[in-house]
Amino acid sequence: MKSLISSSVEQIPETLPRAQADQPSDSRCDVLVVGAGPTGMACAIEAQKAGFKALIVDKGCLVNSIYHYPNNMVFFTTPELLEIGDIPFTTALAKPTRLEALEYYRRVAEHYELQIRQYEWVKTVMGKDGDFRVTTTDRRSAVHDYRARKIILATGYYDLANQLEVPGEDLEKVFHYYRDPHPYYDADVLVIGGKNSAAEAALDLWRHGARVTIAHRGPQMHNHVKYWVRPDIENRIKSGQIVAYFNSTVREINEDCVVLKTPSGTVRLKNDFVFALTGYHPDYDFLRSVGVELSYEQLRPVCDPETLESNVPGVYVAGVIVAGSRTSEIFIENGRFHGKLIANHLREKMGGGNPNIPLDAT
């Protein structure tokens, strides 16, 4: 008996394989969309209309970029050009506000019962066309696994600010996003940039009691500044209410001052806060990690212009990332149509969707 027991013990491995829990049914889908902005939502809606089960994952909240726009921002465009899913966008005035847009996209998400995983950061996309495996982490560092037949990347660009790459940029007084003017009352504020974000922030800060200076590397405010904002900012500069340094760049940021290189030489400005509103760019590293090739100069993802399928079979790109570094070429107004292009190709490739048929569990 003793020898029999010893023999049995010896056959037990030191570590036993842990039983794998069954994957929840909601972790499998036909189409997984990375990005819950208007374009990502439009892609999921069109996929659902085509009969496919769609899931959206975003590291932030629903339409995270719009949420982080300045509190009182007014869109340049009219509401009908922001519509997705054939849901009317009604507004009080001719141009919609940030708050109206947030409410509209929440209403669209509820109408289509979109499956959205907010605050989950996609870490890896593995597998192949027809059987992708996506891993995310949430705010509690918990890991989530998903299976999908197709992937749509609609990650936008607003999360990553263009860096100045100058000493002092990492100081707490430096911001790459602008939300509200109140904390900067009676302070010396430098706004870096010459486009819409910089012009609107400078005007808002000045109107709420900040002493505002603009530094821009161009010879004047950019010609893309909104037509109702441009004369306002130019008149404030002409009157001296807002000081502007054109053809100028920031060389150094210190706790109490900012050093500018100007056509007249080096200038040291007394300073309390800096808003570096110099634009944003897509997450190129993430695109490369998925295997998407980018063009050399403009960093555009390689894709079929008619279907938006990238060089990686089964992986599609949508929204502003299609334009690479030329982020001013694609907005909500035209990016929202990418969902229909992709959905049409999904029908061709998968022969029509059937959400009731699960993915192969092997």
CSV table of C-alpha atoms in Angstrom, one decimal:
chain,number,residue,atom,x,y,z
A,1,MET,CA,0.0,0.0,0.0
A,2,LYS,CA,2.8,2.4,0.9
A,3,SER,CA,4.5,1.9,-2.5
A,4,LEU,CA,1.2,2.5,-4.3
A,5,ILE,CA,0.7,5.8,-2.4
A,6,SER,CA,4.2,6.9,-3.2
A,7,SER,CA,3.8,6.1,-6.8
A,8,SER,CA,0.5,8.1,-7.0
A,9,VAL,CA,2.1,11.1,-5.3
A,10,GLU,CA,5.0,11.1,-7.7
A,11,GLN,CA,2.6,11.2,-10.7
A,12,ILE,CA,1.0,14.5,-9.4
A,13,PRO,CA,2.6,17.5,-11.2
A,14,GLU,CA,4.0,20.3,-9.1
A,15,THR,CA,1.5,22.8,-10.7
A,16,LEU,CA,-1.9,21.8,-12.0
A,17,PRO,CA,-3.3,23.6,-15.0
A,18,ARG,CA,-6.0,26.2,-13.9
A,19,ALA,CA,-9.3,25.6,-15.5
A,20,GLN,CA,-10.1,28.4,-18.0
A,21,ALA,CA,-13.4,30.2,-17.3
A,22,ASP,CA,-15.8,30.3,-20.2
A,23,GLN,CA,-15.6,33.6,-22.0
A,24,PRO,CA,-18.7,35.8,-21.5
A,25,SER,CA,-20.8,35.9,-24.7
A,26,ASP,CA,-20.5,39.7,-24.7
A,27,SER,CA,-16.8,39.4,-25.1
A,28,ARG,CA,-17.2,38.0,-28.7
A,29,CYS,CA,-18.3,40.1,-31.6
A,30,ASP,CA,-18.2,40.3,-35.4
A,31,VAL,CA,-16.7,43.8,-35.4
A,32,LEU,CA,-14.7,45.4,-32.6
A,33,VAL,CA,-14.3,49.2,-33.0
A,34,VAL,CA,-11.4,50.9,-31.2
A,35,GLY,CA,-12.6,54.4,-30.4
A,36,ALA,CA,-16.0,55.7,-29.2
A,37,GLY,CA,-15.9,59.0,-31.0
A,38,PRO,CA,-18.5,60.0,-33.6
A,39,THR,CA,-16.7,58.1,-36.3
A,40,GLY,CA,-16.3,55.0,-34.2
A,41,MET,CA,-20.0,55.2,-33.2
A,42,ALA,CA,-21.0,55.6,-36.9
A,43,CYS,CA,-18.9,52.5,-37.8
A,44,ALA,CA,-20.6,50.4,-35.1
A,45,ILE,CA,-24.1,51.6,-36.2
A,46,GLU,CA,-23.5,50.8,-39.8
A,47,ALA,CA,-22.1,47.4,-38.9
A,48,GLN,CA,-25.2,46.7,-36.8
A,49,LYS,CA,-27.4,47.8,-39.6
A,50,ALA,CA,-25.6,45.2,-41.8
A,51,GLY,CA,-26.5,42.5,-39.4
A,52,PHE,CA,-23.2,42.2,-37.5
A,53,LYS,CA,-22.6,42.2,-33.8
A,54,ALA,CA,-20.5,45.3,-33.0
A,55,LEU,CA,-18.6,46.3,-29.8
A,56,ILE,CA,-16.8,49.6,-29.1
A,57,VAL,CA,-13.9,50.0,-26.8
A,58,ASP,CA,-12.5,53.3,-25.7
A,59,LYS,CA,-9.9,54.3,-23.1
A,60,GLY,CA,-12.0,57.3,-22.2
A,61,CYS,CA,-15.7,58.2,-22.1
A,62,LEU,CA,-18.1,58.3,-24.9
A,63,VAL,CA,-16.9,61.0,-27.5
A,64,ASN,CA,-14.0,61.6,-25.1
A,65,SER,CA,-12.4,64.3,-27.4
A,66,ILE,CA,-15.6,66.4,-27.5
A,67,TYR,CA,-15.9,66.1,-23.7
A,68,HIS,CA,-12.4,67.6,-23.4
A,69,TYR,CA,-13.2,70.6,-25.6
A,70,PRO,CA,-13.4,74.0,-23.9
A,71,ASN,CA,-16.5,74.2,-21.9
A,72,ASN,CA,-18.2,77.0,-23.9
A,73,MET,CA,-17.0,75.9,-27.3
A,74,VAL,CA,-19.2,76.4,-30.3
A,75,PHE,CA,-18.7,74.1,-33.4
A,76,PHE,CA,-17.7,75.7,-36.7
A,77,THR,CA,-20.2,73.5,-38.6
A,78,THR,CA,-24.0,73.2,-38.6
A,79,PRO,CA,-25.7,70.4,-36.6
A,80,GLU,CA,-26.8,68.3,-39.6
A,81,LEU,CA,-23.2,67.8,-40.6
A,82,LEU,CA,-22.5,66.2,-37.2
A,83,GLU,CA,-25.4,63.7,-37.5
A,84,ILE,CA,-24.7,60.0,-37.5
A,85,GLY,CA,-27.1,57.0,-37.8
A,86,ASP,CA,-29.8,59.1,-39.5
A,87,ILE,CA,-30.7,60.6,-36.1
A,88,PRO,CA,-31.6,64.4,-36.4
A,89,PHE,CA,-29.4,66.8,-34.4
A,90,THR,CA,-31.6,69.7,-33.2
A,91,THR,CA,-30.0,72.8,-31.6
A,92,ALA,CA,-31.2,76.1,-30.1
A,93,LEU,CA,-29.0,78.2,-32.4
A,94,ALA,CA,-27.5,77.8,-35.9
A,95,LYS,CA,-24.3,76.2,-34.6
A,96,PRO,CA,-24.2,73.5,-31.9
A,97,THR,CA,-22.4,73.8,-28.6
A,98,ARG,CA,-20.2,71.3,-26.9
A,99,LEU,CA,-23.0,70.4,-24.4
A,100,GLU,CA,-25.5,69.9,-27.2
A,101,ALA,CA,-23.1,67.6,-29.0
A,102,LEU,CA,-22.5,65.5,-25.8
A,103,GLU,CA,-26.3,65.2,-25.3
A,104,TYR,CA,-26.8,64.3,-29.0
A,105,TYR,CA,-24.2,61.5,-29.1
A,106,ARG,CA,-25.5,60.0,-25.8
A,107,ARG,CA,-29.0,59.9,-27.3
A,108,VAL,CA,-27.7,58.2,-30.5
A,109,ALA,CA,-25.8,55.6,-28.3
A,110,GLU,CA,-29.0,54.9,-26.4
A,111,HIS,CA,-31.2,54.7,-29.6
A,112,TYR,CA,-29.0,52.1,-31.2
A,113,GLU,CA,-28.2,50.3,-27.9
A,114,LEU,CA,-24.6,50.4,-28.8
A,115,GLN,CA,-22.3,48.1,-26.8
A,116,ILE,CA,-19.6,50.4,-25.5
A,117,ARG,CA,-16.8,49.5,-23.0
A,118,GLN,CA,-15.7,52.9,-21.6
A,119,TYR,CA,-12.4,53.4,-19.8
A,120,GLU,CA,-10.7,50.3,-21.3
A,121,TRP,CA,-7.4,50.8,-22.9
A,122,VAL,CA,-6.6,48.5,-25.8
A,123,LYS,CA,-3.1,47.0,-25.2
A,124,THR,CA,-2.7,44.3,-27.8
A,125,VAL,CA,-4.4,43.2,-31.0
A,126,MET,CA,-3.4,39.7,-32.0
A,127,GLY,CA,-4.6,37.0,-34.3
A,128,LYS,CA,-5.6,37.2,-37.9
A,129,ASP,CA,-8.5,38.1,-40.2
A,130,GLY,CA,-11.6,36.2,-38.9
A,131,ASP,CA,-10.2,35.6,-35.5
A,132,PHE,CA,-8.6,38.6,-33.7
A,133,ARG,CA,-7.9,38.6,-30.0
A,134,VAL,CA,-7.9,42.0,-28.3
A,135,THR,CA,-6.7,42.6,-24.8
A,136,THR,CA,-7.6,45.7,-22.8
A,137,THR,CA,-7.0,47.0,-19.2
A,138,ASP,CA,-9.5,49.1,-17.2
A,139,ARG,CA,-9.0,51.8,-14.6
A,140,ARG,CA,-8.5,49.1,-11.9
A,141,SER,CA,-5.8,47.4,-14.1
A,142,ALA,CA,-8.1,44.4,-14.6
A,143,VAL,CA,-7.5,42.6,-17.9
A,144,HIS,CA,-10.3,42.0,-20.4
A,145,ASP,CA,-10.1,39.7,-23.5
A,146,TYR,CA,-12.2,40.0,-26.6
A,147,ARG,CA,-12.6,38.0,-29.8
A,148,ALA,CA,-13.6,39.6,-33.1
A,149,ARG,CA,-13.8,38.7,-36.7
A,150,LYS,CA,-12.9,42.2,-37.9
A,151,ILE,CA,-11.3,45.3,-36.3
A,152,ILE,CA,-12.0,49.0,-37.0
A,153,LEU,CA,-9.5,51.5,-35.7
A,154,ALA,CA,-11.1,54.9,-35.1
A,155,THR,CA,-8.8,56.2,-32.4
A,156,GLY,CA,-8.8,59.9,-33.5
A,157,TYR,CA,-5.9,62.2,-32.6
A,158,TYR,CA,-7.0,64.5,-29.8
A,159,ASP,CA,-5.4,62.4,-27.0
A,160,LEU,CA,-1.8,63.1,-28.1
A,161,ALA,CA,-0.6,66.7,-28.1
A,162,ASN,CA,2.2,67.9,-30.3
A,163,GLN,CA,5.1,68.6,-28.0
A,164,LEU,CA,7.2,71.8,-28.1
A,165,GLU,CA,10.3,69.9,-27.0
A,166,VAL,CA,11.8,72.8,-25.1
A,167,PRO,CA,13.1,72.9,-21.5
A,168,GLY,CA,10.4,73.4,-18.9
A,169,GLU,CA,7.6,71.9,-21.0
A,170,ASP,CA,7.0,69.4,-18.2
A,171,LEU,CA,6.3,72.1,-15.6
A,172,GLU,CA,2.9,72.0,-13.9
A,173,LYS,CA,2.1,75.5,-15.3
A,174,VAL,CA,2.1,74.2,-18.9
A,175,PHE,CA,-1.1,72.8,-20.4
A,176,HIS,CA,-1.8,71.3,-23.9
A,177,TYR,CA,-5.6,71.6,-23.4
A,178,TYR,CA,-7.8,74.5,-22.5
A,179,ARG,CA,-11.1,74.1,-20.6
A,180,ASP,CA,-12.1,77.1,-18.5
A,181,PRO,CA,-10.8,80.6,-17.9
A,182,HIS,CA,-11.6,81.2,-14.3
A,183,PRO,CA,-8.4,79.9,-12.6
A,184,TYR,CA,-6.3,82.3,-14.7
A,185,TYR,CA,-7.9,85.5,-13.6
A,186,ASP,CA,-5.3,88.3,-12.9
A,187,ALA,CA,-2.5,86.1,-14.2
A,188,ASP,CA,0.1,86.4,-17.0
A,189,VAL,CA,-0.8,83.8,-19.5
A,190,LEU,CA,1.1,82.8,-22.7
A,191,VAL,CA,-0.9,81.1,-25.5
A,192,ILE,CA,1.3,79.3,-28.0
A,193,GLY,CA,-0.3,78.7,-31.5
A,194,GLY,CA,-2.1,80.6,-34.2
A,195,LYS,CA,-5.1,78.5,-35.1
A,196,ASN,CA,-8.7,78.2,-33.8
A,197,SER,CA,-7.8,76.6,-30.4
A,198,ALA,CA,-5.2,79.3,-29.6
A,199,ALA,CA,-7.4,82.2,-30.9
A,200,GLU,CA,-10.5,81.1,-28.9
A,201,ALA,CA,-8.5,80.4,-25.7
A,202,ALA,CA,-6.7,83.7,-25.9
A,203,LEU,CA,-10.0,85.6,-26.3
A,204,ASP,CA,-11.8,83.7,-23.5
A,205,LEU,CA,-8.9,84.2,-21.1
A,206,TRP,CA,-8.7,87.9,-21.9
A,207,ARG,CA,-12.4,88.4,-21.4
A,208,HIS,CA,-12.2,86.7,-18.0
A,209,GLY,CA,-9.4,88.9,-16.7
A,210,ALA,CA,-6.2,87.3,-17.7
A,211,ARG,CA,-3.2,89.2,-19.2
A,212,VAL,CA,-2.7,87.4,-22.4
A,213,THR,CA,0.2,87.1,-24.8
A,214,ILE,CA,0.2,85.0,-28.0
A,215,ALA,CA,3.3,83.5,-29.5
A,216,HIS,CA,3.0,82.0,-33.0
A,217,ARG,CA,5.7,80.9,-35.5
A,218,GLY,CA,3.7,82.2,-38.4
A,219,PRO,CA,3.5,85.8,-39.7
A,220,GLN,CA,-0.1,86.2,-38.5
A,221,MET,CA,-3.1,84.3,-37.1
A,222,HIS,CA,-3.8,81.3,-39.4
A,223,ASN,CA,-6.2,81.8,-42.2
A,224,HIS,CA,-8.3,78.8,-41.0
A,225,VAL,CA,-9.4,80.6,-37.9
A,226,LYS,CA,-13.2,80.7,-37.8
A,227,TYR,CA,-14.5,83.7,-39.7
A,228,TRP,CA,-16.3,85.2,-36.7
A,229,VAL,CA,-13.3,84.7,-34.4
A,230,ARG,CA,-10.6,86.1,-36.7
A,231,PRO,CA,-11.6,89.8,-36.7
A,232,ASP,CA,-12.2,89.6,-32.9
A,233,ILE,CA,-8.7,88.3,-32.2
A,234,GLU,CA,-7.1,90.6,-34.7
A,235,ASN,CA,-8.8,93.7,-33.3
A,236,ARG,CA,-7.7,92.7,-29.7
A,237,ILE,CA,-4.1,92.4,-31.0
A,238,LYS,CA,-4.3,95.7,-32.9
A,239,SER,CA,-5.6,97.5,-29.8
A,240,GLY,CA,-2.9,96.0,-27.6
A,241,GLN,CA,-5.4,94.3,-25.4
A,242,ILE,CA,-3.7,91.0,-26.3
A,243,VAL,CA,0.0,91.1,-27.0
A,244,ALA,CA,1.2,89.0,-30.0
A,245,TYR,CA,4.6,87.9,-31.1
A,246,PHE,CA,4.6,86.5,-34.6
A,247,ASN,CA,7.4,84.7,-36.4
A,248,SER,CA,8.4,83.7,-32.9
A,249,THR,CA,9.1,80.5,-31.1
A,250,VAL,CA,9.4,79.4,-27.4
A,251,ARG,CA,13.0,78.6,-26.4
A,252,GLU,CA,12.5,77.9,-22.7
A,253,ILE,CA,9.8,77.9,-20.0
A,254,ASN,CA,10.7,78.7,-16.4
A,255,GLU,CA,8.7,79.0,-13.3
A,256,ASP,CA,8.3,82.8,-13.5
A,257,CYS,CA,9.0,83.5,-17.2
A,258,VAL,CA,9.1,82.3,-20.7
A,259,VAL,CA,11.9,82.9,-23.2
A,260,LEU,CA,10.9,83.7,-26.8
A,261,LYS,CA,13.0,83.9,-29.9
A,262,THR,CA,11.6,86.8,-32.0
A,263,PRO,CA,12.6,88.7,-35.1
A,264,SER,CA,13.8,91.4,-32.7
A,265,GLY,CA,15.9,89.1,-30.6
A,266,THR,CA,15.4,87.2,-27.4
A,267,VAL,CA,12.5,88.3,-25.2
A,268,ARG,CA,11.8,87.2,-21.6
A,269,LEU,CA,8.1,87.4,-20.6
A,270,LYS,CA,6.9,87.4,-17.1
A,271,ASN,CA,4.6,84.4,-16.9
A,272,ASP,CA,2.3,82.4,-14.6
A,273,PHE,CA,0.7,79.9,-17.0
A,274,VAL,CA,1.3,78.5,-20.5
A,275,PHE,CA,-1.2,77.0,-23.0
A,276,ALA,CA,0.7,75.2,-25.7
A,277,LEU,CA,-2.1,74.8,-28.2
A,278,THR,CA,0.0,73.6,-31.1
A,279,GLY,CA,-2.1,70.7,-32.3
A,280,TYR,CA,-2.4,67.0,-31.8
A,281,HIS,CA,-1.5,63.8,-33.7
A,282,PRO,CA,-2.8,60.2,-34.0
A,283,ASP,CA,-1.2,57.4,-32.0
A,284,TYR,CA,1.2,56.2,-34.6
A,285,ASP,CA,2.9,53.7,-32.2
A,286,PHE,CA,-0.4,51.9,-31.6
A,287,LEU,CA,-1.2,51.7,-35.4
A,288,ARG,CA,2.3,50.2,-36.0
A,289,SER,CA,1.8,47.7,-33.1
A,290,VAL,CA,-1.3,46.4,-35.0
A,291,GLY,CA,0.9,46.0,-38.1
A,292,VAL,CA,-0.6,49.0,-40.0
A,293,GLU,CA,2.0,50.5,-42.4
A,294,LEU,CA,2.3,54.3,-42.5
A,295,SER,CA,3.5,56.4,-45.3
A,296,TYR,CA,7.0,58.0,-44.9
A,297,GLU,CA,6.2,61.7,-45.0
A,298,GLN,CA,2.6,62.2,-43.9
A,299,LEU,CA,2.2,59.0,-41.8
A,300,ARG,CA,-1.0,58.0,-43.5
A,301,PRO,CA,-2.0,54.4,-42.9
A,302,VAL,CA,-1.8,52.2,-46.0
A,303,CYS,CA,-5.4,51.3,-46.9
A,304,ASP,CA,-7.8,50.7,-49.8
A,305,PRO,CA,-9.4,54.1,-50.3
A,306,GLU,CA,-12.7,52.5,-51.4
A,307,THR,CA,-13.0,50.0,-48.5
A,308,LEU,CA,-10.6,51.5,-45.8
A,309,GLU,CA,-9.2,48.0,-45.2
A,310,SER,CA,-5.5,48.5,-44.2
A,311,ASN,CA,-2.6,46.4,-45.3
A,312,VAL,CA,-3.5,44.1,-42.4
A,313,PRO,CA,-6.4,41.9,-43.7
A,314,GLY,CA,-9.5,42.4,-41.6
A,315,VAL,CA,-8.2,45.6,-40.0
A,316,TYR,CA,-9.9,48.8,-41.1
A,317,VAL,CA,-9.0,52.5,-40.4
A,318,ALA,CA,-11.6,55.2,-40.0
A,319,GLY,CA,-11.9,58.9,-39.2
A,320,VAL,CA,-9.1,61.4,-38.9
A,321,ILE,CA,-6.3,58.8,-38.6
A,322,VAL,CA,-6.8,58.1,-42.4
A,323,ALA,CA,-5.2,61.5,-43.0
A,324,GLY,CA,-2.1,60.8,-41.0
A,325,SER,CA,-0.3,63.9,-39.9
A,326,ARG,CA,-2.7,66.1,-42.0
A,327,THR,CA,-5.4,66.1,-39.3
A,328,SER,CA,-7.1,69.1,-40.8
A,329,GLU,CA,-8.3,67.1,-43.8
A,330,ILE,CA,-10.9,64.9,-42.0
A,331,PHE,CA,-13.4,66.0,-39.5
A,332,ILE,CA,-16.6,64.6,-38.0
A,333,GLU,CA,-18.4,65.9,-41.1
A,334,ASN,CA,-16.6,63.6,-43.5
A,335,GLY,CA,-15.3,60.9,-41.2
A,336,ARG,CA,-18.8,59.9,-40.2
A,337,PHE,CA,-19.3,58.4,-43.7
A,338,HIS,CA,-16.4,55.9,-43.3
A,339,GLY,CA,-18.8,53.5,-41.5
A,340,LYS,CA,-20.9,52.9,-44.6
A,341,LEU,CA,-17.8,52.2,-46.7
A,342,ILE,CA,-16.6,49.7,-44.2
A,343,ALA,CA,-20.0,48.1,-43.7
A,344,ASN,CA,-20.4,47.6,-47.4
A,345,HIS,CA,-17.1,45.8,-47.6
A,346,LEU,CA,-18.0,43.7,-44.5
A,347,ARG,CA,-21.1,42.5,-46.4
A,348,GLU,CA,-19.0,41.5,-49.3
A,349,LYS,CA,-16.4,39.7,-47.2
A,350,MET,CA,-18.6,38.0,-44.7
A,351,GLY,CA,-21.8,37.5,-46.8
A,352,GLY,CA,-24.1,39.3,-44.4
A,353,GLY,CA,-24.0,39.2,-40.6
A,354,ASN,CA,-25.8,37.0,-38.2
A,355,PRO,CA,-25.2,38.0,-34.6
A,356,ASN,CA,-26.6,34.7,-33.3
A,357,ILE,CA,-23.7,32.7,-34.7
A,358,PRO,CA,-20.8,32.8,-32.2
A,359,LEU,CA,-17.2,32.9,-33.1
A,360,ASP,CA,-15.3,29.6,-33.1
A,361,ALA,CA,-14.5,29.0,-29.4
A,362,THR,CA,-11.3,27.1,-30.1
